[in-house]
mmCIF file of C-alpha atoms and ligand atoms in Angstrom:
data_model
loop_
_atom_site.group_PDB
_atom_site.id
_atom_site.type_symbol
_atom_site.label_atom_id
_atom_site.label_comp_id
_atom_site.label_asym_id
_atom_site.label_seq_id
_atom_site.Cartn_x
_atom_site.Cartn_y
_atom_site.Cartn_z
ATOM 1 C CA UNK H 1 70.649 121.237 41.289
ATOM 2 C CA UNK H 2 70.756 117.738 43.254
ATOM 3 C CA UNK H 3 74.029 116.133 43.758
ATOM 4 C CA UNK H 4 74.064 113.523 41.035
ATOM 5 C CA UNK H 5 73.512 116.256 38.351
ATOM 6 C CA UNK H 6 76.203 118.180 39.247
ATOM 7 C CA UNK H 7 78.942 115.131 39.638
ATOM 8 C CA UNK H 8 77.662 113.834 35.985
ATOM 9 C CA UNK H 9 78.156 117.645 34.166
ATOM 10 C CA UNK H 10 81.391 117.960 36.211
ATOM 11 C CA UNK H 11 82.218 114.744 34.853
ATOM 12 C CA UNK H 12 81.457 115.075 31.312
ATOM 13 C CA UNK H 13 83.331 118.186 30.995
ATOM 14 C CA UNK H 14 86.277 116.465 32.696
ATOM 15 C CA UNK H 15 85.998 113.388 29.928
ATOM 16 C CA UNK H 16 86.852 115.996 27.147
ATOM 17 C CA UNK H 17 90.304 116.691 29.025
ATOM 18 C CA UNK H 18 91.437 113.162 30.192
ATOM 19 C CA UNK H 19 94.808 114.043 31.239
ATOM 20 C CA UNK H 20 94.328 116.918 33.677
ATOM 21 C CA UNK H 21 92.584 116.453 37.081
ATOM 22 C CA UNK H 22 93.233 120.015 38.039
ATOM 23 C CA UNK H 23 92.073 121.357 35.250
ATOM 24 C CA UNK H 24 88.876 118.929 35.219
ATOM 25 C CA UNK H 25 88.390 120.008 39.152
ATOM 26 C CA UNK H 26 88.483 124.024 38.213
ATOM 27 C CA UNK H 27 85.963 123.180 35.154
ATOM 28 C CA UNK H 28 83.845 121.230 37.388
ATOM 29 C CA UNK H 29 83.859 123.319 40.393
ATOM 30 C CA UNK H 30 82.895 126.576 38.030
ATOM 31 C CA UNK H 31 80.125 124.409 36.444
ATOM 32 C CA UNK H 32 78.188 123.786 39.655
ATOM 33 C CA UNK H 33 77.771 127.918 39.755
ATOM 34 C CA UNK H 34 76.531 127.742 35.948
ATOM 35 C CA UNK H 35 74.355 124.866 36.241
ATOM 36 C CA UNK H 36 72.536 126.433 39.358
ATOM 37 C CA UNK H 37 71.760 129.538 38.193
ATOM 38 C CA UNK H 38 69.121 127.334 35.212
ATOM 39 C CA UNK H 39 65.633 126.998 37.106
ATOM 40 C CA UNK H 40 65.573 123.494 39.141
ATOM 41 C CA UNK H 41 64.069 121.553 42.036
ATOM 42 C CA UNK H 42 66.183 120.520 45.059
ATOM 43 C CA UNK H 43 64.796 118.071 47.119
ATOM 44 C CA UNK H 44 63.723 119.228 50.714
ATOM 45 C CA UNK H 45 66.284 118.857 53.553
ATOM 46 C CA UNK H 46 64.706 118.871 57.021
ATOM 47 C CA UNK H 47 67.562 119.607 59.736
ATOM 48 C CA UNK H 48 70.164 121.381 57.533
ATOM 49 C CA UNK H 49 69.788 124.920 56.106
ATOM 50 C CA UNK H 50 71.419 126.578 53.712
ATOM 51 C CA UNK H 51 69.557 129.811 52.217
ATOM 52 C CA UNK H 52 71.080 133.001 52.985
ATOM 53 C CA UNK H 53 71.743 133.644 56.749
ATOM 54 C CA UNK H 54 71.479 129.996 57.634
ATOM 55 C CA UNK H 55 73.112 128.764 60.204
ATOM 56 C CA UNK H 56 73.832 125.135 61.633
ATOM 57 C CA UNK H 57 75.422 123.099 64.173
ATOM 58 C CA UNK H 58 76.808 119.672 64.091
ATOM 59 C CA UNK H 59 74.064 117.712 66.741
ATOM 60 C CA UNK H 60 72.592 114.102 65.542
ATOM 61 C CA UNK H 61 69.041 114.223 65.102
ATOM 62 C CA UNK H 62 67.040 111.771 63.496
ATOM 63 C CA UNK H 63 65.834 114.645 61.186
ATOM 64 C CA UNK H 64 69.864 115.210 60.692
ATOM 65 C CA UNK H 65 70.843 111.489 59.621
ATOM 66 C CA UNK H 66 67.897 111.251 57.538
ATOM 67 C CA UNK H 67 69.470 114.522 55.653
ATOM 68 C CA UNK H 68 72.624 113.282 55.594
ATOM 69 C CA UNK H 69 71.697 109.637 54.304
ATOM 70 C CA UNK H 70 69.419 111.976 51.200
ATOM 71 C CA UNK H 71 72.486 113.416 50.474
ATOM 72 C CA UNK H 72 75.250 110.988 50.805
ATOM 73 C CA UNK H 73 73.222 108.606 48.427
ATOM 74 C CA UNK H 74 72.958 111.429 46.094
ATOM 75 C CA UNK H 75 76.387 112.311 45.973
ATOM 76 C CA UNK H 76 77.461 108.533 45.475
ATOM 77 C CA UNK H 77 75.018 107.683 43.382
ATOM 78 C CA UNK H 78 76.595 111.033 41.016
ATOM 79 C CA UNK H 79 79.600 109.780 41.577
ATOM 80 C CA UNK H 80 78.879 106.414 40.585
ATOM 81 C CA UNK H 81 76.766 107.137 37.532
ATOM 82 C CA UNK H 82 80.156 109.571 36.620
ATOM 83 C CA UNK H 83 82.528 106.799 36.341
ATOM 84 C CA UNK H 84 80.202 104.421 35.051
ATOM 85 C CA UNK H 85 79.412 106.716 31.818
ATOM 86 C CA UNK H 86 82.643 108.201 31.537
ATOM 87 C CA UNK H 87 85.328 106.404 32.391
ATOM 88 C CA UNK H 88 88.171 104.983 31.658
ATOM 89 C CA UNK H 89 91.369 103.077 32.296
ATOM 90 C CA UNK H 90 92.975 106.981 31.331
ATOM 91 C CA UNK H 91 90.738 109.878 32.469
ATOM 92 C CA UNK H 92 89.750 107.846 35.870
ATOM 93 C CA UNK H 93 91.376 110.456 37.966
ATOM 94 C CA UNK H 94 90.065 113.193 35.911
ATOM 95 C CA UNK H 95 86.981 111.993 35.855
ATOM 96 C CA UNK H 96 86.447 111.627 39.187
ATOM 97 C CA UNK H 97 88.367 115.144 40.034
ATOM 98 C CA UNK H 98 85.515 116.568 37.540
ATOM 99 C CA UNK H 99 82.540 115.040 39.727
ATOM 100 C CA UNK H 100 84.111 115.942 42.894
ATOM 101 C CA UNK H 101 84.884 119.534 41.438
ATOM 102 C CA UNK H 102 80.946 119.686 40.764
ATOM 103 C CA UNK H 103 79.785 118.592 43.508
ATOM 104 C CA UNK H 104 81.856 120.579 46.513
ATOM 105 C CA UNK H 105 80.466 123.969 46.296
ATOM 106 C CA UNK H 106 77.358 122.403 48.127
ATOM 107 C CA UNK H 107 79.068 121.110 50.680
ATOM 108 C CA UNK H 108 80.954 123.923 51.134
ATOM 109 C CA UNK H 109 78.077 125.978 51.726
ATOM 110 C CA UNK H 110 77.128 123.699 54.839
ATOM 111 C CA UNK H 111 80.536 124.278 56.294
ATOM 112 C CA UNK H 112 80.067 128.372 55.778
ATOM 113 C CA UNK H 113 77.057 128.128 58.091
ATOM 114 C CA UNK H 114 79.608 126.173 60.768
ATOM 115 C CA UNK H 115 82.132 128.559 59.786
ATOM 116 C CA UNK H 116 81.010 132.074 58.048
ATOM 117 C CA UNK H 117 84.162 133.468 57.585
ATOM 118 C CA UNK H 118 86.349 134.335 54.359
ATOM 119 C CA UNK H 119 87.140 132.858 51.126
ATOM 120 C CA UNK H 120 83.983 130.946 52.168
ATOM 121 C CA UNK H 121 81.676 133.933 52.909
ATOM 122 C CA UNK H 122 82.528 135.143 49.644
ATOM 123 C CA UNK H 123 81.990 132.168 47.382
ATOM 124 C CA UNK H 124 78.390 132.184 49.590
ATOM 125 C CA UNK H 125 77.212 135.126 48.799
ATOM 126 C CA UNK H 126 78.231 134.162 44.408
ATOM 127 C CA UNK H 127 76.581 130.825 45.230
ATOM 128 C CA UNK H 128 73.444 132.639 46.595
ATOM 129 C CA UNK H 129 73.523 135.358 43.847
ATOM 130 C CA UNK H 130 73.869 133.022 40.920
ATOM 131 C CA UNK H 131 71.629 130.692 42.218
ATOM 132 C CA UNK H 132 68.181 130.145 40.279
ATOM 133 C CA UNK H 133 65.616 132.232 42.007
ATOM 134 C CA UNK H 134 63.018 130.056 40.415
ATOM 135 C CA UNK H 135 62.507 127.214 42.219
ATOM 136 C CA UNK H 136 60.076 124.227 39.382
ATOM 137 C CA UNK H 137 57.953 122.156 40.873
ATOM 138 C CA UNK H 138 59.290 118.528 41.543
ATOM 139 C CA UNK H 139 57.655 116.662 38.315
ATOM 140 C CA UNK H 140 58.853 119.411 36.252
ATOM 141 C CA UNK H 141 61.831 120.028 38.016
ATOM 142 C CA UNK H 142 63.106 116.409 38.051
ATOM 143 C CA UNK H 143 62.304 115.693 34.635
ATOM 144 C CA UNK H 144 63.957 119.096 33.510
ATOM 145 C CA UNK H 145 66.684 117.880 35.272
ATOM 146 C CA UNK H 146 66.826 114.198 33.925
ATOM 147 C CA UNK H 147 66.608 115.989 30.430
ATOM 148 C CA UNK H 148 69.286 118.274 31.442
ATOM 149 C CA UNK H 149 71.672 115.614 32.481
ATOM 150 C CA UNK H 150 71.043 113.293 29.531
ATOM 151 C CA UNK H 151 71.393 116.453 26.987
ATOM 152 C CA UNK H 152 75.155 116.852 28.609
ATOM 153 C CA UNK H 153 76.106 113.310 28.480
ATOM 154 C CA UNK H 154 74.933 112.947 24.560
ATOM 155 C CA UNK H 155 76.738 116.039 24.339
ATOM 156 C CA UNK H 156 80.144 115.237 25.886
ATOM 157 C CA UNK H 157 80.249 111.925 24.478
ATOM 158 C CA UNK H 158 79.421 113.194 20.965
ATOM 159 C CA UNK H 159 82.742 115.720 21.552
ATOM 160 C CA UNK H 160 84.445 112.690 22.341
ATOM 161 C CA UNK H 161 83.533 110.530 19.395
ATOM 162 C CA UNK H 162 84.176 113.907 16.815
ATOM 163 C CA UNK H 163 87.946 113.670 18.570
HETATM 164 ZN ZN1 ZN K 1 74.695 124.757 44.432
#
Protein backbone atom coordinates (compact mmCIF):
# COMPACT_ATOMS: atom_id res chain seq x y z
CA UNK A 1 0.00 0.00 0.00
CA UNK A 2 1.13 3.80 -0.62
CA UNK A 3 2.81 5.58 2.12
CA UNK A 4 0.00 7.65 3.57
CA UNK A 5 -2.09 4.45 4.18
CA UNK A 6 0.28 2.82 6.03
CA UNK A 7 1.36 5.98 8.44
CA UNK A 8 -2.63 6.54 9.08
CA UNK A 9 -3.30 2.48 10.15
CA UNK A 10 0.04 2.65 12.04
CA UNK A 11 -1.32 5.59 13.58
CA UNK A 12 -4.68 4.59 14.54
CA UNK A 13 -3.53 1.54 16.16
CA UNK A 14 -0.98 3.64 18.07
CA UNK A 15 -4.06 6.15 19.29
CA UNK A 16 -5.60 3.10 21.19
CA UNK A 17 -2.24 2.88 23.33
CA UNK A 18 -1.33 6.60 23.98
CA UNK A 19 1.31 6.04 26.42
CA UNK A 20 3.71 3.65 24.70
CA UNK A 21 5.76 4.67 21.60
CA UNK A 22 7.53 1.37 21.53
CA UNK A 23 4.81 -0.50 21.73
CA UNK A 24 2.85 1.77 19.05
CA UNK A 25 6.23 1.42 16.73
CA UNK A 26 6.17 -2.70 17.03
CA UNK A 27 2.19 -2.51 16.27
CA UNK A 28 2.79 -0.26 13.47
CA UNK A 29 5.77 -1.76 11.97
CA UNK A 30 3.85 -5.43 12.03
CA UNK A 31 0.80 -3.68 10.45
CA UNK A 32 2.56 -2.55 7.28
CA UNK A 33 3.19 -6.60 6.63
CA UNK A 34 -0.72 -7.17 7.31
CA UNK A 35 -1.99 -4.37 5.42
CA UNK A 36 0.13 -5.39 2.27
CA UNK A 37 -0.69 -8.69 1.95
CA UNK A 38 -4.89 -7.16 1.13
CA UNK A 39 -4.94 -6.60 -2.81
CA UNK A 40 -3.83 -2.78 -3.61
CA UNK A 41 -2.37 -0.40 -6.18
CA UNK A 42 1.05 1.24 -5.66
CA UNK A 43 1.75 3.98 -7.71
CA UNK A 44 4.57 3.47 -10.39
CA UNK A 45 8.16 4.44 -9.43
CA UNK A 46 10.42 5.01 -12.44
CA UNK A 47 14.24 4.88 -11.22
CA UNK A 48 13.86 2.82 -8.00
CA UNK A 49 13.08 -0.93 -7.86
CA UNK A 50 12.07 -2.94 -5.40
CA UNK A 51 10.48 -6.46 -6.53
CA UNK A 52 12.42 -9.40 -5.73
CA UNK A 53 16.11 -9.32 -6.93
CA UNK A 54 16.10 -5.58 -7.37
CA UNK A 55 18.87 -3.84 -7.05
CA UNK A 56 19.80 0.01 -6.88
CA UNK A 57 22.38 2.53 -6.54
CA UNK A 58 22.35 5.93 -5.08
CA UNK A 59 23.01 8.25 -8.63
CA UNK A 60 20.64 11.53 -9.17
CA UNK A 61 18.62 11.21 -12.11
CA UNK A 62 15.86 13.25 -12.99
CA UNK A 63 13.81 9.96 -13.14
CA UNK A 64 15.36 9.45 -9.38
CA UNK A 65 14.23 12.95 -7.81
CA UNK A 66 11.01 12.70 -9.43
CA UNK A 67 10.69 9.19 -7.35
CA UNK A 68 11.89 10.51 -4.46
CA UNK A 69 9.70 13.82 -4.48
CA UNK A 70 6.36 10.87 -5.18
CA UNK A 71 7.42 9.43 -2.21
CA UNK A 72 8.57 11.97 0.21
CA UNK A 73 5.14 13.81 -0.34
CA UNK A 74 3.50 10.60 0.36
CA UNK A 75 5.15 9.82 3.39
CA UNK A 76 4.55 13.48 4.79
CA UNK A 77 1.44 13.85 3.65
CA UNK A 78 0.73 10.18 5.95
CA UNK A 79 2.40 11.61 8.42
CA UNK A 80 0.60 14.71 8.43
CA UNK A 81 -2.90 13.37 7.95
CA UNK A 82 -1.67 10.93 11.23
CA UNK A 83 -1.30 13.68 13.61
CA UNK A 84 -3.93 15.70 12.29
CA UNK A 85 -6.69 12.83 12.97
CA UNK A 86 -5.16 11.42 15.87
CA UNK A 87 -3.48 13.44 17.94
CA UNK A 88 -3.04 14.80 20.88
CA UNK A 89 -1.33 16.89 23.51
CA UNK A 90 -0.72 12.94 25.16
CA UNK A 91 -0.27 10.22 22.49
CA UNK A 92 1.86 12.81 20.15
CA UNK A 93 4.90 10.68 20.46
CA UNK A 94 2.99 7.57 20.11
CA UNK A 95 1.29 8.64 17.48
CA UNK A 96 3.86 9.59 15.47
CA UNK A 97 6.11 6.36 16.58
CA UNK A 98 2.87 4.40 15.14
CA UNK A 99 3.10 6.20 11.58
CA UNK A 100 6.74 5.95 11.44
CA UNK A 101 6.48 2.18 12.60
CA UNK A 102 4.08 1.78 9.43
CA UNK A 103 5.72 3.32 7.19
CA UNK A 104 9.65 1.98 7.50
CA UNK A 105 9.41 -1.43 6.19
CA UNK A 106 9.27 0.34 2.68
CA UNK A 107 12.05 2.13 3.07
CA UNK A 108 13.82 -0.48 4.37
CA UNK A 109 13.35 -2.49 1.44
CA UNK A 110 15.20 0.29 -0.72
CA UNK A 111 18.16 0.10 1.58
CA UNK A 112 18.22 -4.03 1.17
CA UNK A 113 18.77 -3.47 -2.55
CA UNK A 114 21.93 -0.97 -1.43
CA UNK A 115 22.69 -3.41 1.12
CA UNK A 116 21.28 -7.22 0.74
CA UNK A 117 22.60 -8.57 3.66
CA UNK A 118 20.99 -9.94 7.05
CA UNK A 119 18.29 -9.05 9.33
CA UNK A 120 17.38 -7.09 6.17
CA UNK A 121 17.48 -9.97 3.62
CA UNK A 122 15.26 -11.73 5.82
CA UNK A 123 12.52 -9.24 6.57
CA UNK A 124 12.75 -8.97 2.36
CA UNK A 125 12.04 -12.04 1.52
CA UNK A 126 8.54 -11.87 4.52
CA UNK A 127 7.89 -8.50 2.87
CA UNK A 128 7.93 -10.13 -0.64
CA UNK A 129 6.07 -13.31 0.55
CA UNK A 130 3.28 -11.54 2.35
CA UNK A 131 2.95 -9.09 -0.10
CA UNK A 132 -0.44 -9.02 -2.21
CA UNK A 133 0.22 -10.84 -5.40
CA UNK A 134 -2.76 -9.08 -6.83
CA UNK A 135 -1.94 -5.98 -7.96
CA UNK A 136 -6.06 -3.65 -8.62
CA UNK A 137 -6.13 -1.41 -11.07
CA UNK A 138 -5.57 2.32 -10.00
CA UNK A 139 -9.46 3.51 -9.84
CA UNK A 140 -10.20 0.47 -7.97
CA UNK A 141 -7.17 0.29 -6.20
CA UNK A 142 -7.19 3.89 -4.88
CA UNK A 143 -10.65 3.94 -3.96
CA UNK A 144 -10.25 0.45 -2.17
CA UNK A 145 -7.66 2.06 -0.51
CA UNK A 146 -9.42 5.43 0.45
CA UNK A 147 -12.23 3.03 1.78
CA UNK A 148 -9.69 1.06 3.54
CA UNK A 149 -8.15 3.94 5.32
CA UNK A 150 -11.41 5.66 6.27
CA UNK A 151 -12.89 2.10 7.58
CA UNK A 152 -9.65 2.13 10.13
CA UNK A 153 -9.95 5.62 11.23
CA UNK A 154 -13.96 5.22 12.04
CA UNK A 155 -12.76 2.20 13.56
CA UNK A 156 -9.97 3.39 15.89
CA UNK A 157 -11.72 6.39 16.83
CA UNK A 158 -14.93 4.47 17.66
CA UNK A 159 -12.42 2.21 20.18
CA UNK A 160 -11.48 5.39 21.49
CA UNK A 161 -14.84 6.94 22.17
CA UNK A 162 -16.17 3.17 23.75
CA UNK A 163 -12.93 3.85 26.28
ZN1 LIG B 1 5.24 -2.74 1.91
Amino acid sequence: MILSTHAVVGAALASLMPSHPVAAFAVGFASHFVIDSIPHWDYPLRSISLGPGARNNVRMTAARVRDLAVIGFDGLAGLVLAVAIFGTEANLVAVVAGAVGGILPDPLKFVYTLYPCEPLATLERFHNWIHSKRKLDWPLGVSSQIAFASAVIGAAVAARLAN
